[in-house]
Amino acid sequence: MKSPIPDYLHHVLEVARPNDGGAAAAYIETLAKADTSKMAVALAMVDGNVYSAGDDRVEFSIQSIAKAFVYAMAIEDSGLEAVLKKIGVEPSGDKFNQLSLERNTNRPMNPMINAGAITAHTLVVSPTATLHQRTERILQALSRLAGRQLRVDEEVYEAELRTADRNMAIGYMLKAAGVISCDPQEAVRGYIRQCSINVNVQDLAMMSSVLANGGMHPLTGEQMIPQTSVRQVLSVMTTCGMYDAAGDWVSNVGFPAKSGVAGAIIGALPGQVGIATFSPKIDERGNSVRGVAMCEQLSRDMGLHMMDVSHVARSTVQTSVSTLVDGEHENHNKNCERKVIVFKLRGAVRFPGAERLTRALSRELGESDPMDPGSGDHRNACAIVFSFRHVYSLNFIARRLIHENITRLLTEHKKLVIIDPSSVLEWDPAKAKEGRNPMVVKDDTEARDYIGGTGCHAVSQDPEW
Ligand code: GLU
């Protein structure tokens, strides 16, 4: 069967094509001569699968899209605290090349406008690094994100440098305000070089998929950007990525994005997909006219708005009670009812799932409440089993809450067995409170053998137990 996804992407291109508004950026000679009939779109899934349509191998300069990744590099090289001291995170509502600084703090408003981006550029490697060291670091990092060796388009670089008066003015403003300490001309030349790196939509979709994938490269599995930086980058992309169109963008399209004056837009929907579009004609805000139209359609058709909740966390926890019957060795605990209560969790468990488990534990194993018939019925179960067999992941708060539940149950001297074949719980016996540990096993049989004796089985309504 032929996948319908590339056909759909062709359809997206053709729907956007008649949108003939805007014009190629005029202030950079090479961009002004761009072939405005070119158009492309690409999606890169978080497992590295790329779909594309249109002029997907046509190269253009990355321009402002580099700002998002260079911001991540500045955080990596100088630390978030140092970066936040120099660059704010407030949307400016100004043009991208506005000569402006935040009142009171004298910082550029955010890293997505030129003043912030030039500052971020100077924080790559170190504030004392040379232009060559910084631009090489940026070129190689972007190449690794794209999965191929990229190069600087010297013609674009020279053309932009010839008309860089405004960016030079921004550089001197930053120096005068004490935001940057290096030579302003060198900072701006480095910044313009980073803007002049050539890419195509497939490269950009792959680069965005790294952001969508929590900073891990979908193809190599390498953690390219720490998760905390990804969150920072996606946050500023959401509020400041589309220049002064941020509000329109968030309400209409609803995924973190960044545009560049050569006509490309990237988008990254966390956990799902990296997106890239290209069409050179841009509107008065600097965003590609057809690119915006394509992103709007992709978001609508594919349900990519980040505020659309796909499903509410429900029934993540399944509770069942089984009675164990003798196996080969009779070593049941004679004092108990030989009832085992099993709590099964499923999927990617976050706070709501862990809260449901906590609630189920308190209801089943706590004091009985006359207002809640059935509550406290299993306080005397001979063992409690948590099954994480179908759990794909626990986030930090889910893990912490479940660890706390385990510690409390063990303090009450409950017999606790955890089925955790993939070690998602990350229980560390060395850190257990007063050396109290649950029994951690790989499967149901091992759990039953441990609780009821080798070969014992369970009578229950739950076919798995
Ligand atoms: N090189 C461009 C500039 O600083 C980048 C602007 C953009 O892509 O928005 O003027």
Coordinates of C-alpha atoms and ligand atoms in Angstrom, one line a residue, residues 27-28 31 61-67 96-97 112-114 117-118 156 160 163-164 166-167 170 188 191-196 243 258-264 282 285-287, ligand 1:
Y27 CA 16.9 44.0 2.0
I28 CA 19.3 41.1 1.2
L31 CA 17.1 36.8 -1.1
S61 CA 19.5 30.3 4.0
I62 CA 18.3 29.3 7.5
Q63 CA 18.1 33.0 8.6
S64 CA 16.3 33.6 11.9
I65 CA 15.4 29.9 12.4
A66 CA 19.0 29.5 13.6
K67 CA 18.1 31.7 16.5
F96 CA 12.6 41.6 14.4
N97 CA 15.3 44.2 13.9
M112 CA 14.2 35.6 18.9
I113 CA 14.6 39.2 17.9
N114 CA 17.9 40.3 16.5
A117 CA 19.9 36.7 18.9
I118 CA 23.2 38.7 18.5
V156 CA 24.1 35.4 1.1
E160 CA 23.7 40.7 4.0
T163 CA 23.4 46.1 4.1
A164 CA 23.9 45.2 7.8
R166 CA 20.8 48.1 11.3
N167 CA 22.2 45.0 12.8
I170 CA 22.0 46.9 17.3
V188 CA 27.2 40.9 14.0
Y191 CA 25.4 36.3 13.7
I192 CA 25.1 37.0 9.9
R193 CA 27.2 33.9 9.2
Q194 CA 24.9 31.8 11.3
C195 CA 21.9 33.2 9.3
S196 CA 23.6 32.3 6.0
Y243 CA 7.9 38.1 15.6
K258 CA 10.2 30.0 14.3
S259 CA 10.3 31.7 10.9
G260 CA 13.1 33.1 8.8
V261 CA 13.1 35.9 6.2
A262 CA 14.2 33.4 3.5
G263 CA 10.7 32.0 3.7
A264 CA 11.0 29.0 5.9
I282 CA 7.0 36.9 3.2
R285 CA 5.8 40.8 9.7
G286 CA 8.5 38.7 8.1
N287 CA 6.6 35.4 8.0
Ligands
GLU1 N1 19.6 37.8 8.7 C1 18.4 38.4 9.1 C2 18.5 39.6 9.9 O1 19.0 39.7 11.0 C3 17.5 37.4 9.8 C4 16.2 37.9 10.0 C5 15.1 36.9 9.9 O2 15.3 35.8 9.3 O3 14.1 37.2 10.5 O4 18.2 40.7 9.4

